[in-house]
C-alpha positions in Angstrom: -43.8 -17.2 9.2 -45.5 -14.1 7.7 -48.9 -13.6 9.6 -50.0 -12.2 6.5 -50.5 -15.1 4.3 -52.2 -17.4 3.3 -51.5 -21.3 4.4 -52.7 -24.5 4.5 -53.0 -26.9 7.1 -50.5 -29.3 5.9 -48.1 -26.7 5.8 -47.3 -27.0 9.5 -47.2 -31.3 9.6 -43.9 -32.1 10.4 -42.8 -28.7 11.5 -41.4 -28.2 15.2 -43.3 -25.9 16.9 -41.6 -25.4 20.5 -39.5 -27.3 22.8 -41.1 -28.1 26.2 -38.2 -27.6 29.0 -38.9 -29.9 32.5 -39.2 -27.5 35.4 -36.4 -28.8 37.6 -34.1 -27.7 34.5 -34.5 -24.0 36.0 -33.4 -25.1 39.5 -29.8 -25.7 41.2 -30.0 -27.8 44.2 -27.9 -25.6 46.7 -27.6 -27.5 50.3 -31.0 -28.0 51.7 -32.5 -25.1 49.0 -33.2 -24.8 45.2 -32.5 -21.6 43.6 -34.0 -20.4 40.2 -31.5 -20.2 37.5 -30.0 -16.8 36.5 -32.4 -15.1 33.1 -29.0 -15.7 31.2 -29.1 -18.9 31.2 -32.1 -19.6 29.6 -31.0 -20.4 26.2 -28.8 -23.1 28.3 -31.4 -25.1 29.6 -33.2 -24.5 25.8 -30.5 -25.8 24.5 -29.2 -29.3 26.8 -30.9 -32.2 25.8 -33.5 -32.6 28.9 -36.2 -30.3 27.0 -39.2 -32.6 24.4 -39.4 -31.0 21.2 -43.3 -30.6 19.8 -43.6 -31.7 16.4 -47.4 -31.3 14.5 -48.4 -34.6 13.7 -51.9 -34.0 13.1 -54.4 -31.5 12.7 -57.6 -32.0 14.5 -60.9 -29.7 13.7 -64.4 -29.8 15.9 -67.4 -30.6 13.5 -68.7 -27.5 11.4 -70.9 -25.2 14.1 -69.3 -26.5 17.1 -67.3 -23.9 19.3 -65.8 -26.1 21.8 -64.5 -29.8 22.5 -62.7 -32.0 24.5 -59.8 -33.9 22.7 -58.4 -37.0 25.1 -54.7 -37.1 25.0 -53.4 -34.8 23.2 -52.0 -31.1 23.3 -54.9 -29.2 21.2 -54.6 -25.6 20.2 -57.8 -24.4 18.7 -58.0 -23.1 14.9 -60.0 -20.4 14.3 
């Protein structure tokens, strides 16, 4: 996506936005121990089937002059 232009909201429902990987993904189990995973195989773990994939559903925006809010349930990334 071009930072550059313009879009509209709607432009992102539907769209996957990230993939969220579960932390024992970047673990191996050795004996009594658990070692981190090796930098290379990072696109591994992206790419097994363990990890959620984030698709916009919605768009949520806090009422005209407010600067902060509290969503329940929900991943919320604020829109300028």
């Amino acid at each position: 996506m071009d930072p550059e232009a313009d879009y509209a909201l709607t432009d992102f429902i539907g769209q996957d936005v990230l993939k969220v990987i579960p932390n024992d993904s970047f673990y191996v189990e050795e004996g009594p121990i658990f070692r981190e995973i090796a930098p290379t195989r990072y696109e591994d773990v992206y790419n097994e089937d363990a990890g959620k994939t984030l698709t916009v559903t919605g768009i949520l925006r806090l009422k005209e002059g407010e600067e902060s809010g509290i969503f329940d349930e929900a991943l919320c990334i604020p829109v300028p």
